[in-house]
PDB file of C-alpha atoms in Angstrom:
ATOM      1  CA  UNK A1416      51.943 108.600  13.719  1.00  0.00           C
ATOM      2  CA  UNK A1417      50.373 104.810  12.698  1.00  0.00           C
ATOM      3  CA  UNK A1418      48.719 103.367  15.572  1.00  0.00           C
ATOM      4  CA  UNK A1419      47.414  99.540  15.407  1.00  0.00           C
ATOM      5  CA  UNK A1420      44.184  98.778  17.081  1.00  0.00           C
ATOM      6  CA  UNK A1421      43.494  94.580  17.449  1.00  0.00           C
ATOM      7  CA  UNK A1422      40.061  92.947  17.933  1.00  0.00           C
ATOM      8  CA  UNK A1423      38.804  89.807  18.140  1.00  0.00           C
ATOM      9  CA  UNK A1424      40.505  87.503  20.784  1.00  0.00           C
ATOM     10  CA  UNK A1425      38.827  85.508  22.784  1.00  0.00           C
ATOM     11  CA  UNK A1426      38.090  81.903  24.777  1.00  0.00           C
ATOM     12  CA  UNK A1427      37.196  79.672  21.981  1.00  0.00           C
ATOM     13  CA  UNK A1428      37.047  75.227  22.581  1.00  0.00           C
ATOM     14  CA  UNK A1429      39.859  73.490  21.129  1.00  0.00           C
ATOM     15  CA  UNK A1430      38.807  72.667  17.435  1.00  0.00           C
ATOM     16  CA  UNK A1431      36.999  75.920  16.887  1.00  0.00           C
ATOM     17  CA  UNK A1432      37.571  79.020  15.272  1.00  0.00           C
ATOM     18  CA  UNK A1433      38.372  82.592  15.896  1.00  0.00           C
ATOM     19  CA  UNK A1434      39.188  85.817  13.792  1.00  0.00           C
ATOM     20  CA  UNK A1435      41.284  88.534  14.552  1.00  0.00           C
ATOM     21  CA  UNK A1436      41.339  91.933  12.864  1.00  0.00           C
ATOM     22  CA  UNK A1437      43.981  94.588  13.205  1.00  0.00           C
ATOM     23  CA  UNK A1438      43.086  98.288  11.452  1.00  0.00           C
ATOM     24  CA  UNK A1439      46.014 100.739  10.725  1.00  0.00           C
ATOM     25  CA  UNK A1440      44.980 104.661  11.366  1.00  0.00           C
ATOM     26  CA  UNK A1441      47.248 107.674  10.657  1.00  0.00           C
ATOM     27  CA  UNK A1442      48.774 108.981   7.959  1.00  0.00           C
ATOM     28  CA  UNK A1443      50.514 106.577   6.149  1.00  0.00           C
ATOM     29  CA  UNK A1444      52.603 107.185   2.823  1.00  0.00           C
ATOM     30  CA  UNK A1445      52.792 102.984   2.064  1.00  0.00           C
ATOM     31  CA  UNK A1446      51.813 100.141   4.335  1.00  0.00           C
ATOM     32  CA  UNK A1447      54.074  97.674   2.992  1.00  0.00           C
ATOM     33  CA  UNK A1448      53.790  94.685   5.549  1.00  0.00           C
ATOM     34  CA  UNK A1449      51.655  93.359   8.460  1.00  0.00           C
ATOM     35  CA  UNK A1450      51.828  90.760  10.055  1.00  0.00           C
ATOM     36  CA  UNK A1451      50.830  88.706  13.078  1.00  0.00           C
ATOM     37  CA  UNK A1452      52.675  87.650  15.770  1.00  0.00           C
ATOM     38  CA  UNK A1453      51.956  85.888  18.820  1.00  0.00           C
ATOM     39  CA  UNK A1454      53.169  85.568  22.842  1.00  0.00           C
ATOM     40  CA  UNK A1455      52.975  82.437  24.956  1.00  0.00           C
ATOM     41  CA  UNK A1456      53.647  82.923  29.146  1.00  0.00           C
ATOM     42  CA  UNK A1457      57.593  81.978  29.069  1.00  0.00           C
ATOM     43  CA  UNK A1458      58.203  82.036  25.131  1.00  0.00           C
ATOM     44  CA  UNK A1459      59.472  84.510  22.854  1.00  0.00           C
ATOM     45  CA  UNK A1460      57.659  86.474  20.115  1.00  0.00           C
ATOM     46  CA  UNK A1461      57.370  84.546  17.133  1.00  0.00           C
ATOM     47  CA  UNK A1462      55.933  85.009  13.801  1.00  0.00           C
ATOM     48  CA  UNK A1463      52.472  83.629  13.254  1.00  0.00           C
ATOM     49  CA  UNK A1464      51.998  84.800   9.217  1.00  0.00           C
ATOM     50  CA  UNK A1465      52.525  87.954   7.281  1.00  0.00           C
ATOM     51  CA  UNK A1466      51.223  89.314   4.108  1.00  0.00           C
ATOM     52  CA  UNK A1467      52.709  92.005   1.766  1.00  0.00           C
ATOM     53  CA  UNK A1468      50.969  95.247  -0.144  1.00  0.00           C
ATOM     54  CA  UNK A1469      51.066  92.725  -3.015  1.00  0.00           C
ATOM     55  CA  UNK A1470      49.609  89.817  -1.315  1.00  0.00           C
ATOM     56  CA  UNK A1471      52.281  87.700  -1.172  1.00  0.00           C
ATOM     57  CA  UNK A1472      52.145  85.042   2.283  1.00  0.00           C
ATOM     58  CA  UNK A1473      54.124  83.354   4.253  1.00  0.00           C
ATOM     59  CA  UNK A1474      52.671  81.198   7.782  1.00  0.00           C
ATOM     60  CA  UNK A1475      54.801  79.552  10.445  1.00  0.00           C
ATOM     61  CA  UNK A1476      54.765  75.606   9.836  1.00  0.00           C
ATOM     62  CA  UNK A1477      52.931  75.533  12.854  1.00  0.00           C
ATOM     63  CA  UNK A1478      49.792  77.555  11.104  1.00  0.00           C
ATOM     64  CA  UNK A1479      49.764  75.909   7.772  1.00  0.00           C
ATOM     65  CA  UNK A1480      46.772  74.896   6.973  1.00  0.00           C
ATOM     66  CA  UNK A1481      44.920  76.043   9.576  1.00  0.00           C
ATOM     67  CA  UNK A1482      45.248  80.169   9.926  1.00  0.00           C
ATOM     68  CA  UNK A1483      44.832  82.291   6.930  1.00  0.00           C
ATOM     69  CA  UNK A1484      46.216  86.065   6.883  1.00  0.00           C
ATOM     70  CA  UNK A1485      44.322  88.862   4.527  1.00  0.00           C
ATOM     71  CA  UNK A1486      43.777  92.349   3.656  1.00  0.00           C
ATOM     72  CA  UNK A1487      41.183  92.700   1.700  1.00  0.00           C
ATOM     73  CA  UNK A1488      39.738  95.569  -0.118  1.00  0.00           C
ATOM     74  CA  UNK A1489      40.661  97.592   2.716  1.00  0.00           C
ATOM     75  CA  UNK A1490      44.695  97.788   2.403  1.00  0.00           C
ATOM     76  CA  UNK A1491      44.864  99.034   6.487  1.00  0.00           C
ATOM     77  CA  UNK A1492      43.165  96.138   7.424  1.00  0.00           C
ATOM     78  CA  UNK A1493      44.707  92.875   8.058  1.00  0.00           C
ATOM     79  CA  UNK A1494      42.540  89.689   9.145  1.00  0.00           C
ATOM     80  CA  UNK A1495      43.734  86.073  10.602  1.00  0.00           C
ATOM     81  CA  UNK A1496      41.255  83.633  10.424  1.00  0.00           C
ATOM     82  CA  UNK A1497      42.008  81.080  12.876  1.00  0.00           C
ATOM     83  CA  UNK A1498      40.719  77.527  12.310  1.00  0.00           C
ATOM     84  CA  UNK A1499      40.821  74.227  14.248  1.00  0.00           C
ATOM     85  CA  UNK A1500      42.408  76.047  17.107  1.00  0.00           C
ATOM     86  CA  UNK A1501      44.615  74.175  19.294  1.00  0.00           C
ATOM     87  CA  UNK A1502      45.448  75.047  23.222  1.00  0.00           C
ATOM     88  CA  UNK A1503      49.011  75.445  22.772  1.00  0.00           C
ATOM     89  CA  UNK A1504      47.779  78.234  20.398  1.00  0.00           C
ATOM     90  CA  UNK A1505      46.876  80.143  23.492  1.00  0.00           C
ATOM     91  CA  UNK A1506      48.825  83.328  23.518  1.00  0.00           C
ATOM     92  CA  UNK A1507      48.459  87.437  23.124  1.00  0.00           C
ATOM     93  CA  UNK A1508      48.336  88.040  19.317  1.00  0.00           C
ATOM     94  CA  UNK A1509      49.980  91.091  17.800  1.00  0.00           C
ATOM     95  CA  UNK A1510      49.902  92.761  15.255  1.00  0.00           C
ATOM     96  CA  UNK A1511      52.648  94.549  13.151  1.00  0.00           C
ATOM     97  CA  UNK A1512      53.163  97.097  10.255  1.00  0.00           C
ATOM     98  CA  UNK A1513      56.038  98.459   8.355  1.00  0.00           C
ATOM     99  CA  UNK A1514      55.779 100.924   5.738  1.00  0.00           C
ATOM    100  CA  UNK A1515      56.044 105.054   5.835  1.00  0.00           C
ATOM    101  CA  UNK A1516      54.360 107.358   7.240  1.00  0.00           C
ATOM    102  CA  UNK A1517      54.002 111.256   5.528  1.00  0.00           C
ATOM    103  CA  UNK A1518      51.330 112.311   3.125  1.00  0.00           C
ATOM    104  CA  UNK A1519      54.782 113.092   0.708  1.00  0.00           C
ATOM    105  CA  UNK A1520      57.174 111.079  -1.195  1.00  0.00           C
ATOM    106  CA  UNK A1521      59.701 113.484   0.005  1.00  0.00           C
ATOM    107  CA  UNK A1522      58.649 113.862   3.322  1.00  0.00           C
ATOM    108  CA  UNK A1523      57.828 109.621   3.868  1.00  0.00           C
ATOM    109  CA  UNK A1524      59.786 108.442   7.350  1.00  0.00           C
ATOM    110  CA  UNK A1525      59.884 104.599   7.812  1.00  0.00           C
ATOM    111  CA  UNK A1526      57.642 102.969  10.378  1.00  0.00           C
ATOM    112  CA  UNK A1527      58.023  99.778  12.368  1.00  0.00           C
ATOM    113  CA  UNK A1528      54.480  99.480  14.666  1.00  0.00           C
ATOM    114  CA  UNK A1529      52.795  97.243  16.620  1.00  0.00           C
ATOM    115  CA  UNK A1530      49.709  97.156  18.383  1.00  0.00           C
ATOM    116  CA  UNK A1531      48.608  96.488  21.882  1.00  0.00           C
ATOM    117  CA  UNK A1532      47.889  92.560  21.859  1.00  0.00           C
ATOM    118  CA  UNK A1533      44.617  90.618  22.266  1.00  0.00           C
ATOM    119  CA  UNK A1534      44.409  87.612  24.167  1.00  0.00           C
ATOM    120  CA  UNK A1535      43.451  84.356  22.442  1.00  0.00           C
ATOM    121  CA  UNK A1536      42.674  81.271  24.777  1.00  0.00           C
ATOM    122  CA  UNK A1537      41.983  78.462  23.701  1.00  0.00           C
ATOM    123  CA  UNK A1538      40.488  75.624  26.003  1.00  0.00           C
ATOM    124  CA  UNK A1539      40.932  71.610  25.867  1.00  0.00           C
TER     125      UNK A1539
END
């Protein structure tokens, strides 16, 4: 089973900067795509930016310029950098992966995960 474990939220000033880090752990076949999503009080789930196994991007218009999603060397790993935070940023973060799961080709099963949320807060 792939479990997703976040860090890095916080209370950060409006302007500054955060970054969150989510780390993929079980047996996984492929990890094909994570992403970041994010929760305001009263709003749905939306999109935030995700990044592929080949590194391909894609941000919400309302993160251009400002967040960047990687993965590094370390393919389980997915960062956000968060710049020139903004309080209606303020939400619970999440992050997602899709991919397989087996240590087989033949044995692979498809996974759709997502981890437990950390809180981001950002203050005016």
């Amino acid at each position: 089973q792939v479990q997703l474990v976040e860090s890095g939220g916080g209370l950060v000033q409006a302007g500054g900067s955060l970054r969150l880090s989510c780390a993929a752990s079980g047996t996984f076949f492929s990890l094909d795509y994570m992403a970041w999503y994010r929760q305001a009080p009263g709003r749905q789930r939306e999109l935030v930016a995700d990044i592929t196994s080949e590194g391909m991007t894609n941000y919400a218009d309302f993160v251009k310029g400002r967040f960047t999603i990687s993965r590094g060397n370390a393919q389980h790993v997915v960062d956000l950098q968060m710049n020139t935070l903004k309080p209606e940023d303020t939400a619970v973060y999440y992050c997602n992966a899709k991919g397989y799961s087996g240590s087989y080709w033949y044995s692979r099963r498809p996974f759709n995960t997502w981890g437990q949320g950390t809180q981001v807060t950002v203050s005016s």
